mmCIF file with all atom_site columns, C-alpha atoms and ligand atoms in Angstrom:
data_model
loop_
_atom_site.group_PDB
_atom_site.id
_atom_site.type_symbol
_atom_site.label_atom_id
_atom_site.label_alt_id
_atom_site.label_comp_id
_atom_site.label_asym_id
_atom_site.label_entity_id
_atom_site.label_seq_id
_atom_site.pdbx_PDB_ins_code
_atom_site.Cartn_x
_atom_site.Cartn_y
_atom_site.Cartn_z
_atom_site.occupancy
_atom_site.B_iso_or_equiv
_atom_site.pdbx_formal_charge
_atom_site.auth_seq_id
_atom_site.auth_comp_id
_atom_site.auth_asym_id
_atom_site.auth_atom_id
_atom_site.pdbx_PDB_model_num
ATOM   1   C CA  . MET K 1 1   ? 17.762  -1.200  -16.245 1.00 0.00 ? 1   MET K CA  1
ATOM   2   C CA  . ARG K 1 2   ? 14.336  -0.856  -17.901 1.00 0.00 ? 2   ARG K CA  1
ATOM   3   C CA  . THR K 1 3   ? 10.691  -1.445  -17.071 1.00 0.00 ? 3   THR K CA  1
ATOM   4   C CA  . LYS K 1 4   ? 8.443   -3.391  -19.406 1.00 0.00 ? 4   LYS K CA  1
ATOM   5   C CA  . LYS K 1 5   ? 4.726   -4.159  -19.344 1.00 0.00 ? 5   LYS K CA  1
ATOM   6   C CA  . VAL K 1 6   ? 4.355   -7.799  -20.410 1.00 0.00 ? 6   VAL K CA  1
ATOM   7   C CA  . PHE K 1 7   ? 0.588   -8.349  -20.100 1.00 0.00 ? 7   PHE K CA  1
ATOM   8   C CA  . SER K 1 8   ? -2.358  -5.981  -20.255 1.00 0.00 ? 8   SER K CA  1
ATOM   9   C CA  . HIS K 1 9   ? -6.083  -6.754  -19.939 1.00 0.00 ? 9   HIS K CA  1
ATOM   10  C CA  . GLY K 1 10  ? -5.987  -10.096 -21.743 1.00 0.00 ? 10  GLY K CA  1
ATOM   11  C CA  . LYS K 1 11  ? -3.281  -9.080  -24.201 1.00 0.00 ? 11  LYS K CA  1
ATOM   12  C CA  . THR K 1 12  ? 0.178   -10.651 -23.966 1.00 0.00 ? 12  THR K CA  1
ATOM   13  C CA  . LEU K 1 13  ? 2.735   -7.981  -24.849 1.00 0.00 ? 13  LEU K CA  1
ATOM   14  C CA  . ASP K 1 14  ? 5.856   -10.109 -24.425 1.00 0.00 ? 14  ASP K CA  1
ATOM   15  C CA  . ALA K 1 15  ? 5.133   -13.844 -24.475 1.00 0.00 ? 15  ALA K CA  1
ATOM   16  C CA  . ARG K 1 16  ? 8.573   -14.975 -23.278 1.00 0.00 ? 16  ARG K CA  1
ATOM   17  C CA  . LEU K 1 17  ? 8.757   -12.611 -20.315 1.00 0.00 ? 17  LEU K CA  1
ATOM   18  C CA  . TYR K 1 18  ? 5.105   -13.179 -19.367 1.00 0.00 ? 18  TYR K CA  1
ATOM   19  C CA  . GLU K 1 19  ? 5.697   -16.938 -19.295 1.00 0.00 ? 19  GLU K CA  1
ATOM   20  C CA  . LEU K 1 20  ? 8.889   -16.460 -17.293 1.00 0.00 ? 20  LEU K CA  1
ATOM   21  C CA  . VAL K 1 21  ? 7.087   -14.337 -14.693 1.00 0.00 ? 21  VAL K CA  1
ATOM   22  C CA  . GLN K 1 22  ? 4.462   -17.052 -14.273 1.00 0.00 ? 22  GLN K CA  1
ATOM   23  C CA  . ILE K 1 23  ? 7.152   -19.697 -13.700 1.00 0.00 ? 23  ILE K CA  1
ATOM   24  C CA  . MET K 1 24  ? 9.019   -17.446 -11.254 1.00 0.00 ? 24  MET K CA  1
ATOM   25  C CA  . ASP K 1 25  ? 5.823   -16.535 -9.421  1.00 0.00 ? 25  ASP K CA  1
ATOM   26  C CA  . LYS K 1 26  ? 4.934   -20.192 -8.834  1.00 0.00 ? 26  LYS K CA  1
ATOM   27  C CA  . ASN K 1 27  ? 8.248   -20.648 -7.009  1.00 0.00 ? 27  ASN K CA  1
ATOM   28  C CA  . ILE K 1 28  ? 8.494   -17.290 -5.244  1.00 0.00 ? 28  ILE K CA  1
ATOM   29  C CA  . PHE K 1 29  ? 4.888   -17.175 -3.997  1.00 0.00 ? 29  PHE K CA  1
ATOM   30  C CA  . PHE K 1 30  ? 4.652   -20.954 -3.591  1.00 0.00 ? 30  PHE K CA  1
ATOM   31  C CA  . GLY K 1 31  ? 1.156   -22.119 -2.634  1.00 0.00 ? 31  GLY K CA  1
ATOM   32  C CA  . CYS K 1 32  ? -0.507  -18.763 -3.405  1.00 0.00 ? 32  CYS K CA  1
ATOM   33  C CA  . ALA K 1 33  ? -3.415  -18.430 -5.832  1.00 0.00 ? 33  ALA K CA  1
ATOM   34  C CA  . ASN K 1 34  ? -2.837  -18.259 -9.589  1.00 0.00 ? 34  ASN K CA  1
ATOM   35  C CA  . GLU K 1 35  ? -3.141  -14.536 -10.364 1.00 0.00 ? 35  GLU K CA  1
ATOM   36  C CA  . PHE K 1 36  ? -2.534  -14.774 -14.107 1.00 0.00 ? 36  PHE K CA  1
ATOM   37  C CA  . LYS K 1 37  ? -6.018  -13.947 -15.333 1.00 0.00 ? 37  LYS K CA  1
ATOM   38  C CA  . VAL K 1 38  ? -7.539  -11.654 -17.938 1.00 0.00 ? 38  VAL K CA  1
ATOM   39  C CA  . ASN K 1 39  ? -8.319  -8.505  -15.912 1.00 0.00 ? 39  ASN K CA  1
ATOM   40  C CA  . ARG K 1 40  ? -4.686  -8.007  -14.929 1.00 0.00 ? 40  ARG K CA  1
ATOM   41  C CA  . GLU K 1 41  ? -1.567  -6.111  -15.891 1.00 0.00 ? 41  GLU K CA  1
ATOM   42  C CA  . TRP K 1 42  ? 1.971   -7.368  -15.261 1.00 0.00 ? 42  TRP K CA  1
ATOM   43  C CA  . TRP K 1 43  ? 5.291   -5.527  -15.385 1.00 0.00 ? 43  TRP K CA  1
ATOM   44  C CA  . VAL K 1 44  ? 8.908   -6.576  -15.107 1.00 0.00 ? 44  VAL K CA  1
ATOM   45  C CA  . ILE K 1 45  ? 12.110  -4.662  -14.447 1.00 0.00 ? 45  ILE K CA  1
ATOM   46  C CA  . LEU K 1 46  ? 15.030  -5.972  -16.510 1.00 0.00 ? 46  LEU K CA  1
ATOM   47  C CA  . ASN K 1 47  ? 18.712  -5.419  -15.793 1.00 0.00 ? 47  ASN K CA  1
ATOM   48  C CA  . ASP K 1 48  ? 21.250  -4.564  -18.482 1.00 0.00 ? 48  ASP K CA  1
ATOM   49  C CA  . ALA K 1 49  ? 21.669  -8.298  -19.245 1.00 0.00 ? 49  ALA K CA  1
ATOM   50  C CA  . ASN K 1 50  ? 17.892  -8.499  -19.888 1.00 0.00 ? 50  ASN K CA  1
ATOM   51  C CA  . LYS K 1 51  ? 17.254  -10.622 -16.781 1.00 0.00 ? 51  LYS K CA  1
ATOM   52  C CA  . ILE K 1 52  ? 14.153  -10.051 -14.655 1.00 0.00 ? 52  ILE K CA  1
ATOM   53  C CA  . ILE K 1 53  ? 15.206  -8.416  -11.388 1.00 0.00 ? 53  ILE K CA  1
ATOM   54  C CA  . ALA K 1 54  ? 11.702  -7.392  -10.244 1.00 0.00 ? 54  ALA K CA  1
ATOM   55  C CA  . TYR K 1 55  ? 8.054   -7.849  -11.195 1.00 0.00 ? 55  TYR K CA  1
ATOM   56  C CA  . CYS K 1 56  ? 4.563   -6.931  -10.065 1.00 0.00 ? 56  CYS K CA  1
ATOM   57  C CA  . GLY K 1 57  ? 0.919   -7.110  -11.083 1.00 0.00 ? 57  GLY K CA  1
ATOM   58  C CA  . SER K 1 58  ? -2.407  -5.311  -10.766 1.00 0.00 ? 58  SER K CA  1
ATOM   59  C CA  . ILE K 1 59  ? -5.998  -6.537  -10.833 1.00 0.00 ? 59  ILE K CA  1
ATOM   60  C CA  . TYR K 1 60  ? -8.710  -4.188  -12.134 1.00 0.00 ? 60  TYR K CA  1
ATOM   61  C CA  . THR K 1 61  ? -12.280 -4.572  -11.017 1.00 0.00 ? 61  THR K CA  1
ATOM   62  C CA  . GLU K 1 62  ? -15.159 -2.067  -10.834 1.00 0.00 ? 62  GLU K CA  1
ATOM   63  C CA  . GLY K 1 63  ? -12.946 1.019   -10.655 1.00 0.00 ? 63  GLY K CA  1
ATOM   64  C CA  . ILE K 1 64  ? -10.671 -0.507  -8.055  1.00 0.00 ? 64  ILE K CA  1
ATOM   65  C CA  . CYS K 1 65  ? -7.062  -1.445  -8.717  1.00 0.00 ? 65  CYS K CA  1
ATOM   66  C CA  . ILE K 1 66  ? -5.632  -4.146  -6.480  1.00 0.00 ? 66  ILE K CA  1
ATOM   67  C CA  . TYR K 1 67  ? -1.868  -4.528  -6.366  1.00 0.00 ? 67  TYR K CA  1
ATOM   68  C CA  . ILE K 1 68  ? -0.865  -8.179  -6.424  1.00 0.00 ? 68  ILE K CA  1
ATOM   69  C CA  . ARG K 1 69  ? 2.646   -9.453  -5.949  1.00 0.00 ? 69  ARG K CA  1
ATOM   70  C CA  . ALA K 1 70  ? 5.825   -7.424  -5.811  1.00 0.00 ? 70  ALA K CA  1
ATOM   71  C CA  . TRP K 1 71  ? 9.174   -9.057  -5.905  1.00 0.00 ? 71  TRP K CA  1
ATOM   72  C CA  . VAL K 1 72  ? 12.691  -7.703  -6.127  1.00 0.00 ? 72  VAL K CA  1
ATOM   73  C CA  . ARG K 1 73  ? 15.690  -10.015 -6.641  1.00 0.00 ? 73  ARG K CA  1
ATOM   74  C CA  . LYS K 1 74  ? 17.790  -10.188 -3.467  1.00 0.00 ? 74  LYS K CA  1
ATOM   75  C CA  . ASP K 1 75  ? 20.880  -8.523  -4.924  1.00 0.00 ? 75  ASP K CA  1
ATOM   76  C CA  . ASN K 1 76  ? 18.765  -5.554  -6.043  1.00 0.00 ? 76  ASN K CA  1
ATOM   77  C CA  . ARG K 1 77  ? 16.902  -4.911  -2.797  1.00 0.00 ? 77  ARG K CA  1
ATOM   78  C CA  . GLY K 1 78  ? 17.281  -1.679  -0.898  1.00 0.00 ? 78  GLY K CA  1
ATOM   79  C CA  . LYS K 1 79  ? 17.570  0.392   -4.090  1.00 0.00 ? 79  LYS K CA  1
ATOM   80  C CA  . GLY K 1 80  ? 14.026  1.706   -4.344  1.00 0.00 ? 80  GLY K CA  1
ATOM   81  C CA  . LEU K 1 81  ? 12.744  -0.842  -6.865  1.00 0.00 ? 81  LEU K CA  1
ATOM   82  C CA  . GLN K 1 82  ? 9.601   -1.681  -4.919  1.00 0.00 ? 82  GLN K CA  1
ATOM   83  C CA  . LYS K 1 83  ? 8.752   2.023   -4.809  1.00 0.00 ? 83  LYS K CA  1
ATOM   84  C CA  . LYS K 1 84  ? 9.177   2.040   -8.577  1.00 0.00 ? 84  LYS K CA  1
ATOM   85  C CA  . LEU K 1 85  ? 6.771   -0.923  -8.876  1.00 0.00 ? 85  LEU K CA  1
ATOM   86  C CA  . ILE K 1 86  ? 4.235   0.865   -6.667  1.00 0.00 ? 86  ILE K CA  1
ATOM   87  C CA  . ASN K 1 87  ? 4.396   3.967   -8.845  1.00 0.00 ? 87  ASN K CA  1
ATOM   88  C CA  . ILE K 1 88  ? 4.242   2.184   -12.215 1.00 0.00 ? 88  ILE K CA  1
ATOM   89  C CA  . ARG K 1 89  ? 0.993   0.570   -11.087 1.00 0.00 ? 89  ARG K CA  1
ATOM   90  C CA  . TYR K 1 90  ? -0.386  3.803   -9.664  1.00 0.00 ? 90  TYR K CA  1
ATOM   91  C CA  . LYS K 1 91  ? 0.223   5.595   -12.952 1.00 0.00 ? 91  LYS K CA  1
ATOM   92  C CA  . ALA K 1 92  ? -1.604  2.804   -14.832 1.00 0.00 ? 92  ALA K CA  1
ATOM   93  C CA  . ALA K 1 93  ? -4.486  2.863   -12.325 1.00 0.00 ? 93  ALA K CA  1
ATOM   94  C CA  . LEU K 1 94  ? -5.046  6.577   -13.003 1.00 0.00 ? 94  LEU K CA  1
ATOM   95  C CA  . LYS K 1 95  ? -6.574  5.594   -16.359 1.00 0.00 ? 95  LYS K CA  1
ATOM   96  C CA  . ASN K 1 96  ? -9.461  3.491   -15.072 1.00 0.00 ? 96  ASN K CA  1
ATOM   97  C CA  . SER K 1 97  ? -9.595  3.369   -11.264 1.00 0.00 ? 97  SER K CA  1
ATOM   98  C CA  . HIS K 1 98  ? -10.707 5.606   -8.404  1.00 0.00 ? 98  HIS K CA  1
ATOM   99  C CA  . THR K 1 99  ? -8.994  3.644   -5.642  1.00 0.00 ? 99  THR K CA  1
ATOM   100 C CA  . VAL K 1 100 ? -5.938  1.449   -5.202  1.00 0.00 ? 100 VAL K CA  1
ATOM   101 C CA  . ILE K 1 101 ? -5.841  -1.219  -2.519  1.00 0.00 ? 101 ILE K CA  1
ATOM   102 C CA  . THR K 1 102 ? -3.445  -3.940  -1.484  1.00 0.00 ? 102 THR K CA  1
ATOM   103 C CA  . TYR K 1 103 ? -2.450  -6.039  1.496   1.00 0.00 ? 103 TYR K CA  1
ATOM   104 C CA  . THR K 1 104 ? 0.763   -7.210  3.116   1.00 0.00 ? 104 THR K CA  1
ATOM   105 C CA  . THR K 1 105 ? 1.702   -9.659  5.811   1.00 0.00 ? 105 THR K CA  1
ATOM   106 C CA  . LYS K 1 106 ? 2.190   -8.034  9.217   1.00 0.00 ? 106 LYS K CA  1
ATOM   107 C CA  . ASP K 1 107 ? 5.914   -8.686  9.244   1.00 0.00 ? 107 ASP K CA  1
ATOM   108 C CA  . ASN K 1 108 ? 6.660   -7.228  5.806   1.00 0.00 ? 108 ASN K CA  1
ATOM   109 C CA  . TYR K 1 109 ? 8.242   -3.998  7.069   1.00 0.00 ? 109 TYR K CA  1
ATOM   110 C CA  . PRO K 1 110 ? 9.911   -3.006  3.775   1.00 0.00 ? 110 PRO K CA  1
ATOM   111 C CA  . SER K 1 111 ? 6.581   -3.232  1.907   1.00 0.00 ? 111 SER K CA  1
ATOM   112 C CA  . ALA K 1 112 ? 4.725   -1.350  4.659   1.00 0.00 ? 112 ALA K CA  1
ATOM   113 C CA  . ASN K 1 113 ? 7.333   1.399   4.680   1.00 0.00 ? 113 ASN K CA  1
ATOM   114 C CA  . ASN K 1 114 ? 7.336   1.641   0.897   1.00 0.00 ? 114 ASN K CA  1
ATOM   115 C CA  . LEU K 1 115 ? 3.535   1.861   0.720   1.00 0.00 ? 115 LEU K CA  1
ATOM   116 C CA  . ILE K 1 116 ? 3.440   4.530   3.437   1.00 0.00 ? 116 ILE K CA  1
ATOM   117 C CA  . SER K 1 117 ? 6.142   6.521   1.653   1.00 0.00 ? 117 SER K CA  1
ATOM   118 C CA  . GLN K 1 118 ? 4.003   6.497   -1.507  1.00 0.00 ? 118 GLN K CA  1
ATOM   119 C CA  . GLY K 1 119 ? 0.874   7.781   0.259   1.00 0.00 ? 119 GLY K CA  1
ATOM   120 C CA  . PHE K 1 120 ? -0.936  4.574   1.218   1.00 0.00 ? 120 PHE K CA  1
ATOM   121 C CA  . LYS K 1 121 ? -2.857  4.362   4.498   1.00 0.00 ? 121 LYS K CA  1
ATOM   122 C CA  . LEU K 1 122 ? -3.904  1.405   6.593   1.00 0.00 ? 122 LEU K CA  1
ATOM   123 C CA  . TYR K 1 123 ? -7.628  0.608   6.567   1.00 0.00 ? 123 TYR K CA  1
ATOM   124 C CA  . PHE K 1 124 ? -10.061 -2.040  7.766   1.00 0.00 ? 124 PHE K CA  1
ATOM   125 C CA  . PRO K 1 125 ? -11.764 -3.638  4.747   1.00 0.00 ? 125 PRO K CA  1
ATOM   126 C CA  . GLU K 1 126 ? -15.386 -4.737  5.053   1.00 0.00 ? 126 GLU K CA  1
ATOM   127 C CA  . TYR K 1 127 ? -14.260 -8.082  3.691   1.00 0.00 ? 127 TYR K CA  1
ATOM   128 C CA  . ALA K 1 128 ? -10.724 -9.195  4.473   1.00 0.00 ? 128 ALA K CA  1
ATOM   129 C CA  . TYR K 1 129 ? -10.179 -10.605 0.996   1.00 0.00 ? 129 TYR K CA  1
ATOM   130 C CA  . GLY K 1 130 ? -6.603  -11.676 1.681   1.00 0.00 ? 130 GLY K CA  1
ATOM   131 C CA  . GLY K 1 131 ? -7.267  -13.126 5.141   1.00 0.00 ? 131 GLY K CA  1
ATOM   132 C CA  . LYS K 1 132 ? -7.750  -11.675 8.636   1.00 0.00 ? 132 LYS K CA  1
ATOM   133 C CA  . GLU K 1 133 ? -4.071  -11.803 9.491   1.00 0.00 ? 133 GLU K CA  1
ATOM   134 C CA  . MET K 1 134 ? -3.100  -9.259  6.789   1.00 0.00 ? 134 MET K CA  1
ATOM   135 C CA  . LEU K 1 135 ? -2.598  -5.503  6.863   1.00 0.00 ? 135 LEU K CA  1
ATOM   136 C CA  . TYR K 1 136 ? -4.762  -3.665  4.297   1.00 0.00 ? 136 TYR K CA  1
ATOM   137 C CA  . TRP K 1 137 ? -3.652  -0.519  2.487   1.00 0.00 ? 137 TRP K CA  1
ATOM   138 C CA  . ILE K 1 138 ? -5.555  2.077   0.483   1.00 0.00 ? 138 ILE K CA  1
ATOM   139 C CA  . LYS K 1 139 ? -4.849  5.140   -1.645  1.00 0.00 ? 139 LYS K CA  1
ATOM   140 C CA  . ASN K 1 140 ? -7.604  7.147   -3.271  1.00 0.00 ? 140 ASN K CA  1
ATOM   141 C CA  . ILE K 1 141 ? -7.005  8.568   -6.724  1.00 0.00 ? 141 ILE K CA  1
ATOM   142 C CA  . GLY K 1 142 ? -7.796  12.178  -7.500  1.00 0.00 ? 142 GLY K CA  1
HETATM 143 C C1  . COA W 2 .   ? 9.438   -6.565  -0.148  1.00 0.00 ? 201 COA W C1  1
HETATM 144 C C2  . COA W 2 .   ? 10.387  -6.236  -1.291  1.00 0.00 ? 201 COA W C2  1
HETATM 145 C C3  . COA W 2 .   ? 9.599   -6.200  -2.610  1.00 0.00 ? 201 COA W C3  1
HETATM 146 C C4  . COA W 2 .   ? 11.028  -4.850  -1.015  1.00 0.00 ? 201 COA W C4  1
HETATM 147 O O1  . COA W 2 .   ? 11.853  -4.490  -2.086  1.00 0.00 ? 201 COA W O1  1
HETATM 148 P P1  . COA W 2 .   ? 12.925  -3.295  -2.054  1.00 0.00 ? 201 COA W P1  1
HETATM 149 O O2  . COA W 2 .   ? 12.689  -2.385  -3.195  1.00 0.00 ? 201 COA W O2  1
HETATM 150 O O3  . COA W 2 .   ? 14.266  -3.892  -2.037  1.00 0.00 ? 201 COA W O3  1
HETATM 151 O O4  . COA W 2 .   ? 12.621  -2.531  -0.689  1.00 0.00 ? 201 COA W O4  1
HETATM 152 P P2  . COA W 2 .   ? 13.752  -2.025  0.356   1.00 0.00 ? 201 COA W P2  1
HETATM 153 O O5  . COA W 2 .   ? 14.551  -3.149  0.883   1.00 0.00 ? 201 COA W O5  1
HETATM 154 O O6  . COA W 2 .   ? 14.488  -0.936  -0.343  1.00 0.00 ? 201 COA W O6  1
HETATM 155 O O7  . COA W 2 .   ? 12.963  -1.491  1.605   1.00 0.00 ? 201 COA W O7  1
HETATM 156 C C5  . COA W 2 .   ? 12.009  -0.478  1.486   1.00 0.00 ? 201 COA W C5  1
HETATM 157 C C6  . COA W 2 .   ? 11.978  0.399   2.689   1.00 0.00 ? 201 COA W C6  1
HETATM 158 O O8  . COA W 2 .   ? 11.785  -0.371  3.861   1.00 0.00 ? 201 COA W O8  1
HETATM 159 C C7  . COA W 2 .   ? 12.884  -0.151  4.748   1.00 0.00 ? 201 COA W C7  1
HETATM 160 N N1  . COA W 2 .   ? 13.220  -1.421  5.399   1.00 0.00 ? 201 COA W N1  1
HETATM 161 C C8  . COA W 2 .   ? 13.875  -2.467  4.839   1.00 0.00 ? 201 COA W C8  1
HETATM 162 N N2  . COA W 2 .   ? 13.988  -3.460  5.752   1.00 0.00 ? 201 COA W N2  1
HETATM 163 C C9  . COA W 2 .   ? 13.357  -3.040  6.868   1.00 0.00 ? 201 COA W C9  1
HETATM 164 C C10 . COA W 2 .   ? 13.129  -3.603  8.161   1.00 0.00 ? 201 COA W C10 1
HETATM 165 N N3  . COA W 2 .   ? 13.560  -4.817  8.455   1.00 0.00 ? 201 COA W N3  1
HETATM 166 N N4  . COA W 2 .   ? 12.448  -2.878  9.081   1.00 0.00 ? 201 COA W N4  1
HETATM 167 C C11 . COA W 2 .   ? 12.000  -1.639  8.795   1.00 0.00 ? 201 COA W C11 1
HETATM 168 N N5  . COA W 2 .   ? 12.197  -1.037  7.603   1.00 0.00 ? 201 COA W N5  1
HETATM 169 C C12 . COA W 2 .   ? 12.871  -1.733  6.655   1.00 0.00 ? 201 COA W C12 1
HETATM 170 C C13 . COA W 2 .   ? 14.004  0.376   3.917   1.00 0.00 ? 201 COA W C13 1
HETATM 171 O O9  . COA W 2 .   ? 14.865  1.185   4.688   1.00 0.00 ? 201 COA W O9  1
HETATM 172 C C14 . COA W 2 .   ? 13.259  1.165   2.858   1.00 0.00 ? 201 COA W C14 1
HETATM 173 O O10 . COA W 2 .   ? 12.821  2.434   3.263   1.00 0.00 ? 201 COA W O10 1
HETATM 174 P P3  . COA W 2 .   ? 13.641  3.770   2.832   1.00 0.00 ? 201 COA W P3  1
HETATM 175 O O11 . COA W 2 .   ? 13.635  3.777   1.333   1.00 0.00 ? 201 COA W O11 1
HETATM 176 O O12 . COA W 2 .   ? 12.813  4.855   3.431   1.00 0.00 ? 201 COA W O12 1
HETATM 177 O O13 . COA W 2 .   ? 14.990  3.609   3.421   1.00 0.00 ? 201 COA W O13 1
HETATM 178 C C15 . COA W 2 .   ? 11.524  -7.308  -1.409  1.00 0.00 ? 201 COA W C15 1
HETATM 179 O O14 . COA W 2 .   ? 12.159  -7.414  -0.152  1.00 0.00 ? 201 COA W O14 1
HETATM 180 C C16 . COA W 2 .   ? 11.017  -8.673  -1.833  1.00 0.00 ? 201 COA W C16 1
HETATM 181 O O15 . COA W 2 .   ? 10.932  -8.963  -3.019  1.00 0.00 ? 201 COA W O15 1
HETATM 182 N N6  . COA W 2 .   ? 10.665  -9.534  -0.848  1.00 0.00 ? 201 COA W N6  1
HETATM 183 C C17 . COA W 2 .   ? 10.140  -10.886 -1.141  1.00 0.00 ? 201 COA W C17 1
HETATM 184 C C18 . COA W 2 .   ? 8.730   -10.852 -1.734  1.00 0.00 ? 201 COA W C18 1
HETATM 185 C C19 . COA W 2 .   ? 7.765   -9.996  -0.946  1.00 0.00 ? 201 COA W C19 1
HETATM 186 O O16 . COA W 2 .   ? 7.715   -10.031 0.278   1.00 0.00 ? 201 COA W O16 1
HETATM 187 N N7  . COA W 2 .   ? 6.963   -9.232  -1.686  1.00 0.00 ? 201 COA W N7  1
HETATM 188 C C20 . COA W 2 .   ? 5.987   -8.304  -1.119  1.00 0.00 ? 201 COA W C20 1
HETATM 189 C C21 . COA W 2 .   ? 4.622   -8.891  -1.138  1.00 0.00 ? 201 COA W C21 1
HETATM 190 S S1  . COA W 2 .   ? 3.486   -7.678  -0.492  1.00 0.00 ? 201 COA W S1  1
#
């Protein structure tokens, strides 16, 4: 198993995997906004057969890092991969951000538990950018 960054701030680092993530994301997060824009980073976790078993992304804007998407293939769930995705993004955010934020649906207990275990706290955003029905999470850097 290995982690690979496939896109970083407008630069495609692995064209095949980046394209694959976009195709997968359209199906997995069907109907959600297109998040494949310039001010983003995307990572994948590959298994030993080089298949994508997890992926995630971050948006960077004005010193804030926003986690977008996190997906772990069903047969790999419950093994700490989402925690790994949370920490990969946190490490990257250390370089240019003072705060990390994200949101989850209210019934996503695994994500909530993973975020809490990695030091995130619930907060009320001034603007509920993901919708009023979401839970919002924050972790300050430094
Ligand atoms: C959400 C998701 C990324 C979690 O991936 P994962 O790495 O397999 O996470 P786990 O299943 O190991 O669960 C994480 C934690 O939540 C706990 N948990 C799992 N199911 C739970 C439930 N139904 N109720 C309460 N806690 C639960 C686990 O015990 C674990 O905590 P622990 O490590 O302290 O034991 C994965 O289920 C997924 O890809 N879902 C579909 C896409 C999605 O919802 N993405 C998130 C968008 S925010």
